[in-house]
GROMACS .gro file of N, CA and C in nm:
model
  465
    1MET      N    1   3.120  -5.202   1.636
    1MET     CA    2   3.136  -5.244   1.773
    1MET      C    3   3.266  -5.323   1.791
    2GLU      N    4   3.299  -5.405   1.691
    2GLU     CA    5   3.421  -5.485   1.699
    2GLU      C    6   3.544  -5.396   1.713
    3TYR      N    7   3.544  -5.284   1.640
    3TYR     CA    8   3.657  -5.190   1.647
    3TYR      C    9   3.673  -5.136   1.789
    4LEU      N   10   3.563  -5.096   1.851
    4LEU     CA   11   3.568  -5.043   1.987
    4LEU      C   12   3.615  -5.149   2.087
    5LEU      N   13   3.569  -5.270   2.071
    5LEU     CA   14   3.613  -5.378   2.159
    5LEU      C   15   3.761  -5.406   2.140
    6ASN      N   16   3.811  -5.394   2.018
    6ASN     CA   17   3.953  -5.415   1.993
    6ASN      C   18   4.038  -5.303   2.054
    7ILE      N   19   3.989  -5.180   2.051
    7ILE     CA   20   4.059  -5.071   2.119
    7ILE      C   21   4.066  -5.102   2.269
    8THR      N   22   3.956  -5.148   2.324
    8THR     CA   23   3.953  -5.183   2.466
    8THR      C   24   4.051  -5.296   2.495
    9ARG      N   25   4.054  -5.395   2.411
    9ARG     CA   26   4.148  -5.506   2.430
    9ARG      C   27   4.292  -5.455   2.433
   10GLN      N   28   4.325  -5.364   2.341
   10GLN     CA   29   4.462  -5.312   2.335
   10GLN      C   30   4.494  -5.229   2.459
   11THR      N   31   4.402  -5.145   2.502
   11THR     CA   32   4.423  -5.066   2.623
   11THR      C   33   4.446  -5.160   2.742
   12ARG      N   34   4.366  -5.264   2.750
   12ARG     CA   35   4.378  -5.358   2.861
   12ARG      C   36   4.509  -5.438   2.853
   13GLU      N   37   4.554  -5.473   2.733
   13GLU     CA   38   4.684  -5.540   2.721
   13GLU      C   39   4.797  -5.447   2.765
   14ASN      N   40   4.786  -5.319   2.730
   14ASN     CA   41   4.885  -5.221   2.775
   14ASN      C   42   4.885  -5.213   2.928
   15PHE      N   43   4.766  -5.214   2.987
   15PHE     CA   44   4.752  -5.208   3.132
   15PHE      C   45   4.811  -5.334   3.195
   16ILE      N   46   4.788  -5.449   3.136
   16ILE     CA   47   4.844  -5.575   3.188
   16ILE      C   48   4.997  -5.568   3.185
   17LYS      N   49   5.056  -5.510   3.079
   17LYS     CA   50   5.202  -5.495   3.075
   17LYS      C   51   5.250  -5.406   3.188
   18LEU      N   52   5.176  -5.301   3.219
   18LEU     CA   53   5.210  -5.214   3.332
   18LEU      C   54   5.207  -5.293   3.462
   19ILE      N   55   5.106  -5.376   3.478
   19ILE     CA   56   5.093  -5.459   3.598
   19ILE      C   57   5.211  -5.556   3.607
   20GLU      N   58   5.245  -5.617   3.497
   20GLU     CA   59   5.351  -5.719   3.495
   20GLU      C   60   5.491  -5.661   3.513
   21THR      N   61   5.506  -5.531   3.495
   21THR     CA   62   5.637  -5.467   3.517
   21THR      C   63   5.641  -5.393   3.651
   22SER      N   64   5.548  -5.425   3.737
   22SER     CA   65   5.541  -5.363   3.870
   22SER      C   66   5.545  -5.473   3.976
   23THR      N   67   5.596  -5.439   4.092
   23THR     CA   68   5.592  -5.533   4.204
   23THR      C   69   5.454  -5.526   4.268
   24VAL      N   70   5.421  -5.627   4.345
   24VAL     CA   71   5.293  -5.626   4.417
   24VAL      C   72   5.287  -5.506   4.511
   25GLU      N   73   5.399  -5.471   4.570
   25GLU     CA   74   5.404  -5.355   4.660
   25GLU      C   75   5.377  -5.226   4.583
   26GLU      N   76   5.437  -5.212   4.464
   26GLU     CA   77   5.413  -5.093   4.382
   26GLU      C   78   5.265  -5.083   4.342
   27LEU      N   79   5.206  -5.196   4.308
   27LEU     CA   80   5.065  -5.196   4.267
   27LEU      C   81   4.973  -5.150   4.379
   28ASN      N   82   5.013  -5.173   4.502
   28ASN     CA   83   4.931  -5.137   4.618
   28ASN      C   84   4.966  -5.001   4.677
   29GLU      N   85   5.075  -4.942   4.633
   29GLU     CA   86   5.119  -4.813   4.690
   29GLU      C   87   5.028  -4.699   4.646
   30ILE      N   88   4.994  -4.614   4.742
   30ILE     CA   89   4.917  -4.492   4.712
   30ILE      C   90   5.011  -4.374   4.735
   31PRO      N   91   5.064  -4.316   4.626
   31PRO     CA   92   5.158  -4.205   4.642
   31PRO      C   93   5.088  -4.078   4.693
   32ALA      N   94   5.165  -3.991   4.752
   32ALA     CA   95   5.114  -3.861   4.797
   32ALA      C   96   5.045  -3.792   4.679
   33GLY      N   97   4.929  -3.735   4.704
   33GLY     CA   98   4.855  -3.665   4.601
   33GLY      C   99   4.753  -3.750   4.528
   34PHE      N  100   4.753  -3.882   4.554
   34PHE     CA  101   4.658  -3.973   4.492
   34PHE      C  102   4.569  -4.034   4.600
   35ASN      N  103   4.449  -4.076   4.562
   35ASN     CA  104   4.359  -4.140   4.659
   35ASN      C  105   4.336  -4.288   4.628
   36ASN      N  106   4.410  -4.339   4.530
   36ASN     CA  107   4.400  -4.482   4.499
   36ASN      C  108   4.535  -4.529   4.445
   37ASN      N  109   4.540  -4.653   4.401
   37ASN     CA  110   4.665  -4.710   4.355
   37ASN      C  111   4.647  -4.776   4.218
   38ILE      N  112   4.754  -4.832   4.167
   38ILE     CA  113   4.750  -4.892   4.034
   38ILE      C  114   4.650  -5.007   4.029
   39ILE      N  115   4.656  -5.096   4.127
   39ILE     CA  116   4.569  -5.214   4.120
   39ILE      C  117   4.422  -5.177   4.140
   40TRP      N  118   4.392  -5.073   4.216
   40TRP     CA  119   4.252  -5.031   4.228
   40TRP      C  120   4.202  -4.984   4.091
   41ASN      N  121   4.281  -4.905   4.020
   41ASN     CA  122   4.240  -4.859   3.887
   41ASN      C  123   4.221  -4.977   3.792
   42PHE      N  124   4.306  -5.077   3.804
   42PHE     CA  125   4.296  -5.198   3.721
   42PHE      C  126   4.165  -5.271   3.748
   43GLY      N  127   4.137  -5.297   3.876
   43GLY     CA  128   4.013  -5.364   3.913
   43GLY      C  129   3.891  -5.280   3.882
   44HIS      N  130   3.906  -5.149   3.893
   44HIS     CA  131   3.792  -5.058   3.870
   44HIS      C  132   3.739  -5.068   3.727
   45ILE      N  133   3.827  -5.083   3.629
   45ILE     CA  134   3.774  -5.089   3.492
   45ILE      C  135   3.701  -5.220   3.467
   46VAL      N  136   3.744  -5.327   3.532
   46VAL     CA  137   3.671  -5.454   3.520
   46VAL      C  138   3.533  -5.439   3.585
   47ALA      N  139   3.530  -5.386   3.706
   47ALA     CA  140   3.403  -5.369   3.779
   47ALA      C  141   3.309  -5.273   3.707
   48SER      N  142   3.362  -5.163   3.658
   48SER     CA  143   3.278  -5.063   3.591
   48SER      C  144   3.213  -5.117   3.465
   49GLN      N  145   3.288  -5.196   3.389
   49GLN     CA  146   3.232  -5.254   3.267
   49GLN      C  147   3.115  -5.347   3.301
   50GLN      N  148   3.126  -5.418   3.411
   50GLN     CA  149   3.015  -5.506   3.452
   50GLN      C  150   2.891  -5.425   3.488
   51GLY      N  151   2.912  -5.314   3.558
   51GLY     CA  152   2.798  -5.229   3.594
   51GLY      C  153   2.736  -5.162   3.474
   52LEU      N  154   2.821  -5.102   3.390
   52LEU     CA  155   2.772  -5.028   3.274
   52LEU      C  156   2.702  -5.117   3.172
   53CYS      N  157   2.758  -5.234   3.148
   53CYS     CA  158   2.707  -5.319   3.041
   53CYS      C  159   2.605  -5.423   3.088
   54TYR      N  160   2.620  -5.473   3.207
   54TYR     CA  161   2.533  -5.581   3.254
   54TYR      C  162   2.428  -5.530   3.352
   55ARG      N  163   2.473  -5.473   3.463
   55ARG     CA  164   2.377  -5.434   3.567
   55ARG      C  165   2.274  -5.334   3.514
   56LEU      N  166   2.318  -5.234   3.440
   56LEU     CA  167   2.225  -5.134   3.387
   56LEU      C  168   2.136  -5.189   3.276
   57ALA      N  169   2.170  -5.305   3.223
   57ALA     CA  170   2.086  -5.372   3.123
   57ALA      C  171   2.001  -5.481   3.188
   58ASN      N  172   1.999  -5.482   3.322
   58ASN     CA  173   1.923  -5.582   3.398
   58ASN      C  174   1.967  -5.725   3.367
   59VAL      N  175   2.097  -5.741   3.346
   59VAL     CA  176   2.157  -5.871   3.320
   59VAL      C  177   2.259  -5.897   3.431
   60GLU      N  178   2.259  -6.019   3.481
   60GLU     CA  179   2.351  -6.056   3.589
   60GLU      C  180   2.497  -6.041   3.542
   61PRO      N  181   2.581  -5.972   3.619
   61PRO     CA  182   2.723  -5.963   3.583
   61PRO      C  183   2.785  -6.102   3.568
   62VAL      N  184   2.891  -6.111   3.488
   62VAL     CA  185   2.952  -6.239   3.460
   62VAL      C  186   3.070  -6.270   3.553
   63ILE      N  187   3.098  -6.180   3.647
   63ILE     CA  188   3.205  -6.206   3.743
   63ILE      C  189   3.149  -6.202   3.884
   64GLU      N  190   3.223  -6.257   3.977
   64GLU     CA  191   3.180  -6.263   4.117
   64GLU      C  192   3.186  -6.124   4.181
   65LYS      N  193   3.096  -6.101   4.276
   65LYS     CA  194   3.089  -5.972   4.345
   65LYS      C  195   3.218  -5.934   4.414
   66GLN      N  196   3.299  -6.032   4.454
   66GLN     CA  197   3.426  -6.002   4.521
   66GLN      C  198   3.520  -5.924   4.430
   67TYR      N  199   3.495  -5.929   4.298
   67TYR     CA  200   3.576  -5.854   4.203
   67TYR      C  201   3.504  -5.727   4.155
   68ILE      N  202   3.387  -5.702   4.209
   68ILE     CA  203   3.313  -5.582   4.172
   68ILE      C  204   3.308  -5.483   4.288
   69LEU      N  205   3.261  -5.528   4.402
   69LEU     CA  206   3.234  -5.439   4.515
   69LEU      C  207   3.353  -5.353   4.560
   70PRO      N  208   3.474  -5.408   4.573
   70PRO     CA  209   3.585  -5.325   4.621
   70PRO      C  210   3.635  -5.222   4.520
   71TYR      N  211   3.589  -5.232   4.395
   71TYR     CA  212   3.643  -5.149   4.289
   71TYR      C  213   3.539  -5.057   4.224
   72THR      N  214   3.421  -5.049   4.280
   72THR     CA  215   3.318  -4.965   4.218
   72THR      C  216   3.345  -4.817   4.244
   73LYS      N  217   3.278  -4.734   4.167
   73LYS     CA  218   3.289  -4.589   4.181
   73LYS      C  219   3.260  -4.551   4.326
   74GLY      N  220   3.343  -4.463   4.377
   74GLY     CA  221   3.324  -4.415   4.513
   74GLY      C  222   3.399  -4.495   4.618
   75THR      N  223   3.459  -4.607   4.578
   75THR     CA  224   3.538  -4.684   4.673
   75THR      C  225   3.684  -4.640   4.665
   76LYS      N  226   3.762  -4.688   4.758
   76LYS     CA  227   3.906  -4.665   4.757
   76LYS      C  228   3.973  -4.791   4.807
   77PRO      N  229   4.101  -4.805   4.784
   77PRO     CA  230   4.170  -4.925   4.831
   77PRO      C  231   4.155  -4.941   4.982
   78GLU      N  232   4.107  -5.058   5.023
   78GLU     CA  233   4.084  -5.084   5.166
   78GLU      C  234   4.177  -5.190   5.221
   79LYS      N  235   4.242  -5.268   5.131
   79LYS     CA  236   4.329  -5.376   5.177
   79LYS      C  237   4.438  -5.398   5.074
   80PHE      N  238   4.539  -5.470   5.117
   80PHE     CA  239   4.650  -5.508   5.030
   80PHE      C  240   4.600  -5.616   4.934
   81ILE      N  241   4.620  -5.597   4.805
   81ILE     CA  242   4.578  -5.694   4.704
   81ILE      C  243   4.699  -5.782   4.673
   82ASP      N  244   4.684  -5.911   4.698
   82ASP     CA  245   4.796  -6.004   4.681
   82ASP      C  246   4.807  -6.052   4.536
   83ALA      N  247   4.916  -6.126   4.511
   83ALA     CA  248   4.945  -6.173   4.375
   83ALA      C  249   4.835  -6.262   4.319
   84GLU      N  250   4.772  -6.340   4.404
   84GLU     CA  251   4.665  -6.429   4.357
   84GLU      C  252   4.547  -6.349   4.302
   85GLU      N  253   4.504  -6.246   4.375
   85GLU     CA  254   4.393  -6.164   4.327
   85GLU      C  255   4.435  -6.083   4.204
   86ILE      N  256   4.558  -6.038   4.201
   86ILE     CA  257   4.607  -5.965   4.084
   86ILE      C  258   4.600  -6.054   3.961
   87ASN      N  259   4.642  -6.178   3.973
   87ASN     CA  260   4.634  -6.272   3.859
   87ASN      C  261   4.490  -6.298   3.818
   88SER      N  262   4.399  -6.307   3.915
   88SER     CA  263   4.257  -6.325   3.882
   88SER      C  264   4.205  -6.204   3.807
   89LEU      N  265   4.243  -6.084   3.850
   89LEU     CA  266   4.199  -5.962   3.781
   89LEU      C  267   4.255  -5.956   3.639
   90LYS      N  268   4.378  -6.002   3.619
   90LYS     CA  269   4.436  -6.005   3.484
   90LYS      C  270   4.355  -6.097   3.394
   91GLU      N  271   4.317  -6.212   3.444
   91GLU     CA  272   4.234  -6.304   3.365
   91GLU      C  273   4.099  -6.240   3.332
   92LEU      N  274   4.038  -6.174   3.431
   92LEU     CA  275   3.909  -6.109   3.409
   92LEU      C  276   3.920  -5.993   3.311
   93MET      N  277   4.034  -5.926   3.311
   93MET     CA  278   4.055  -5.814   3.220
   93MET      C  279   4.037  -5.858   3.076
   94ARG      N  280   4.079  -5.980   3.046
   94ARG     CA  281   4.065  -6.033   2.909
   94ARG      C  282   3.931  -6.102   2.889
   95SER      N  283   3.894  -6.187   2.981
   95SER     CA  284   3.775  -6.270   2.960
   95SER      C  285   3.646  -6.189   2.958
   96THR      N  286   3.639  -6.080   3.033
   96THR     CA  287   3.514  -6.003   3.036
   96THR      C  288   3.485  -5.935   2.903
   97ILE      N  289   3.588  -5.896   2.831
   97ILE     CA  290   3.566  -5.835   2.699
   97ILE      C  291   3.522  -5.940   2.599
   98ASN      N  292   3.583  -6.056   2.604
   98ASN     CA  293   3.542  -6.165   2.514
   98ASN      C  294   3.398  -6.207   2.543
   99GLN      N  295   3.362  -6.216   2.671
   99GLN     CA  296   3.225  -6.253   2.708
   99GLN      C  297   3.127  -6.144   2.665
  100LEU      N  298   3.165  -6.019   2.683
  100LEU     CA  299   3.078  -5.909   2.641
  100LEU      C  300   3.053  -5.914   2.491
  101GLU      N  301   3.156  -5.938   2.413
  101GLU     CA  302   3.139  -5.946   2.268
  101GLU      C  303   3.041  -6.058   2.232
  102GLU      N  304   3.056  -6.172   2.297
  102GLU     CA  305   2.965  -6.285   2.274
  102GLU      C  306   2.822  -6.247   2.313
  103ASP      N  307   2.806  -6.180   2.426
  103ASP     CA  308   2.672  -6.142   2.473
  103ASP      C  309   2.609  -6.035   2.385
  104LEU      N  310   2.690  -5.942   2.335
  104LEU     CA  311   2.637  -5.841   2.241
  104LEU      C  312   2.591  -5.909   2.112
  105ASN      N  313   2.672  -5.999   2.059
  105ASN     CA  314   2.636  -6.070   1.936
  105ASN      C  315   2.515  -6.159   1.956
  106GLY      N  316   2.493  -6.207   2.078
  106GLY     CA  317   2.378  -6.292   2.109
  106GLY      C  318   2.255  -6.214   2.152
  107ASN      N  319   2.262  -6.081   2.139
  107ASN     CA  320   2.148  -5.993   2.174
  107ASN      C  321   2.099  -6.017   2.317
  108LYS      N  322   2.192  -6.031   2.409
  108LYS     CA  323   2.158  -6.056   2.548
  108LYS      C  324   2.102  -5.931   2.618
  109PHE      N  325   2.133  -5.815   2.565
  109PHE     CA  326   2.096  -5.689   2.629
  109PHE      C  327   1.976  -5.627   2.557
  110MET      N  328   1.858  -5.652   2.610
  110MET     CA  329   1.735  -5.608   2.545
  110MET      C  330   1.683  -5.476   2.601
  111THR      N  331   1.715  -5.446   2.726
  111THR     CA  332   1.671  -5.321   2.788
  111THR      C  333   1.793  -5.251   2.846
  112TYR      N  334   1.775  -5.125   2.884
  112TYR     CA  335   1.885  -5.051   2.946
  112TYR      C  336   1.828  -4.939   3.031
  113ASN      N  337   1.877  -4.927   3.152
  113ASN     CA  338   1.838  -4.818   3.241
  113ASN      C  339   1.938  -4.704   3.220
  114SER      N  340   1.893  -4.593   3.164
  114SER     CA  341   1.986  -4.485   3.133
  114SER      C  342   2.057  -4.438   3.259
  115PHE      N  343   2.177  -4.386   3.238
  115PHE     CA  344   2.266  -4.353   3.348
  115PHE      C  345   2.348  -4.231   3.308
  116LYS      N  346   2.360  -4.134   3.399
  116LYS     CA  347   2.444  -4.018   3.373
  116LYS      C  348   2.577  -4.037   3.444
  117THR      N  349   2.684  -4.035   3.367
  117THR     CA  350   2.817  -4.060   3.421
  117THR      C  351   2.872  -3.937   3.492
  118ALA      N  352   2.981  -3.955   3.562
  118ALA     CA  353   3.050  -3.843   3.627
  118ALA      C  354   3.103  -3.744   3.523
  119TYR      N  355   3.121  -3.790   3.399
  119TYR     CA  356   3.162  -3.704   3.288
  119TYR      C  357   3.048  -3.610   3.247
  120GLY      N  358   2.926  -3.640   3.292
  120GLY     CA  359   2.810  -3.565   3.249
  120GLY      C  360   2.748  -3.619   3.122
  121VAL      N  361   2.787  -3.740   3.083
  121VAL     CA  362   2.738  -3.806   2.963
  121VAL      C  363   2.628  -3.903   3.002
  122GLU      N  364   2.515  -3.896   2.933
  122GLU     CA  365   2.409  -3.992   2.959
  122GLU      C  366   2.424  -4.112   2.866
  123ILE      N  367   2.420  -4.230   2.926
  123ILE     CA  368   2.429  -4.355   2.851
  123ILE      C  369   2.289  -4.415   2.849
  124LYS      N  370   2.238  -4.444   2.728
  124LYS     CA  371   2.100  -4.490   2.713
  124LYS      C  372   2.087  -4.631   2.657
  125SER      N  373   2.201  -4.697   2.625
  125SER     CA  374   2.194  -4.830   2.565
  125SER      C  375   2.325  -4.904   2.587
  126SER      N  376   2.323  -5.033   2.567
  126SER     CA  377   2.446  -5.112   2.578
  126SER      C  378   2.552  -5.069   2.477
  127PRO      N  379   2.517  -5.043   2.352
  127PRO     CA  380   2.621  -4.995   2.259
  127PRO      C  381   2.683  -4.862   2.306
  128GLU      N  382   2.601  -4.773   2.362
  128GLU     CA  383   2.657  -4.648   2.415
  128GLU      C  384   2.747  -4.676   2.535
  129ALA      N  385   2.713  -4.774   2.616
  129ALA     CA  386   2.797  -4.812   2.730
  129ALA      C  387   2.934  -4.860   2.682
  130VAL      N  388   2.936  -4.938   2.575
  130VAL     CA  389   3.063  -4.984   2.519
  130VAL      C  390   3.144  -4.864   2.471
  131GLN      N  391   3.082  -4.771   2.402
  131GLN     CA  392   3.152  -4.652   2.355
  131GLN      C  393   3.211  -4.574   2.471
  132PHE      N  394   3.136  -4.564   2.580
  132PHE     CA  395   3.184  -4.488   2.695
  132PHE      C  396   3.299  -4.559   2.766
  133PHE      N  397   3.289  -4.689   2.788
  133PHE     CA  398   3.395  -4.751   2.866
  133PHE      C  399   3.527  -4.761   2.792
  134VAL      N  400   3.528  -4.741   2.660
  134VAL     CA  401   3.655  -4.730   2.588
  134VAL      C  402   3.733  -4.610   2.642
  135VAL      N  403   3.664  -4.499   2.659
  135VAL     CA  404   3.724  -4.377   2.714
  135VAL      C  405   3.758  -4.399   2.862
  136HIS      N  406   3.666  -4.457   2.935
  136HIS     CA  407   3.684  -4.481   3.079
  136HIS      C  408   3.806  -4.569   3.105
  137ASP      N  409   3.822  -4.678   3.031
  137ASP     CA  410   3.938  -4.766   3.047
  137ASP      C  411   4.067  -4.688   3.023
  138ALA      N  412   4.070  -4.610   2.917
  138ALA     CA  413   4.190  -4.534   2.883
  138ALA      C  414   4.222  -4.431   2.992
  139LEU      N  415   4.121  -4.369   3.047
  139LEU     CA  416   4.141  -4.273   3.156
  139LEU      C  417   4.211  -4.340   3.274
  140HIS      N  418   4.160  -4.455   3.316
  140HIS     CA  419   4.217  -4.521   3.434
  140HIS      C  420   4.354  -4.583   3.405
  141TYR      N  421   4.377  -4.623   3.282
  141TYR     CA  422   4.511  -4.668   3.243
  141TYR      C  423   4.608  -4.550   3.254
  142GLY      N  424   4.564  -4.434   3.211
  142GLY     CA  425   4.647  -4.313   3.221
  142GLY      C  426   4.676  -4.275   3.366
  143ILE      N  427   4.577  -4.284   3.452
  143ILE     CA  428   4.597  -4.256   3.594
  143ILE      C  429   4.699  -4.354   3.653
  144ALA      N  430   4.681  -4.482   3.622
  144ALA     CA  431   4.774  -4.585   3.673
  144ALA      C  432   4.916  -4.560   3.621
  145SER      N  433   4.928  -4.518   3.496
  145SER     CA  434   5.060  -4.488   3.440
  145SER      C  435   5.124  -4.370   3.513
  146ALA      N  436   5.045  -4.271   3.548
  146ALA     CA  437   5.097  -4.156   3.624
  146ALA      C  438   5.141  -4.199   3.763
  147ILE      N  439   5.063  -4.285   3.828
  147ILE     CA  440   5.101  -4.336   3.960
  147ILE      C  441   5.234  -4.411   3.949
  148LYS      N  442   5.250  -4.493   3.846
  148LYS     CA  443   5.374  -4.569   3.826
  148LYS      C  444   5.492  -4.474   3.811
  149LYS      N  445   5.476  -4.366   3.735
  149LYS     CA  446   5.585  -4.269   3.717
  149LYS      C  447   5.623  -4.204   3.850
  150VAL      N  448   5.523  -4.169   3.929
  150VAL     CA  449   5.551  -4.107   4.060
  150VAL      C  450   5.625  -4.205   4.150
  151ILE      N  451   5.581  -4.330   4.151
  151ILE     CA  452   5.648  -4.432   4.233
  151ILE      C  453   5.793  -4.448   4.189
  152ASN      N  454   5.817  -4.456   4.059
  152ASN     CA  455   5.955  -4.471   4.008
  152ASN      C  456   6.041  -4.349   4.037
  153THR      N  457   5.981  -4.232   4.033
  153THR     CA  458   6.054  -4.108   4.062
  153THR      C  459   6.093  -4.101   4.209
  154ASN      N  460   6.009  -4.153   4.296
  154ASN     CA  461   6.034  -4.146   4.440
  154ASN      C  462   6.131  -4.253   4.491
  155LYS      N  463   6.175  -4.342   4.403
  155LYS     CA  464   6.267  -4.450   4.446
  155LYS      C  465   6.407  -4.398   4.465
   0.00000   0.00000   0.00000
């Protein structure tokens, strides 16, 4: 499990570097052909991890709903995300993985409501949720990287 969490940490650090090399305007831009932006993808992986690991295990998420609701599956960017919220999301990007590791080690997740992902993969436990969101984080980092390339090409 530690290995998977470390892969997630590295993916998230790469994503944070992408955020830090972009302007707030670039992070909020939705290029032609896309239905979301860089910062939505960034917030989405934080929100999704809370749902997959906490909510489906009947455990209260460790972050405030204001950082979950706008970024859940099926949502799209509805407002301009300012620098303050971006910085809060960057902090959550790191702290949620550390908290999850602590909660996994403390056996906080005793039950799990199985869930079938959009990938068609059924997740039946918290360890399986961790395995899945490693892929999910990387997917959304890749989408955000593609958006960044399109934005830079259009300049």
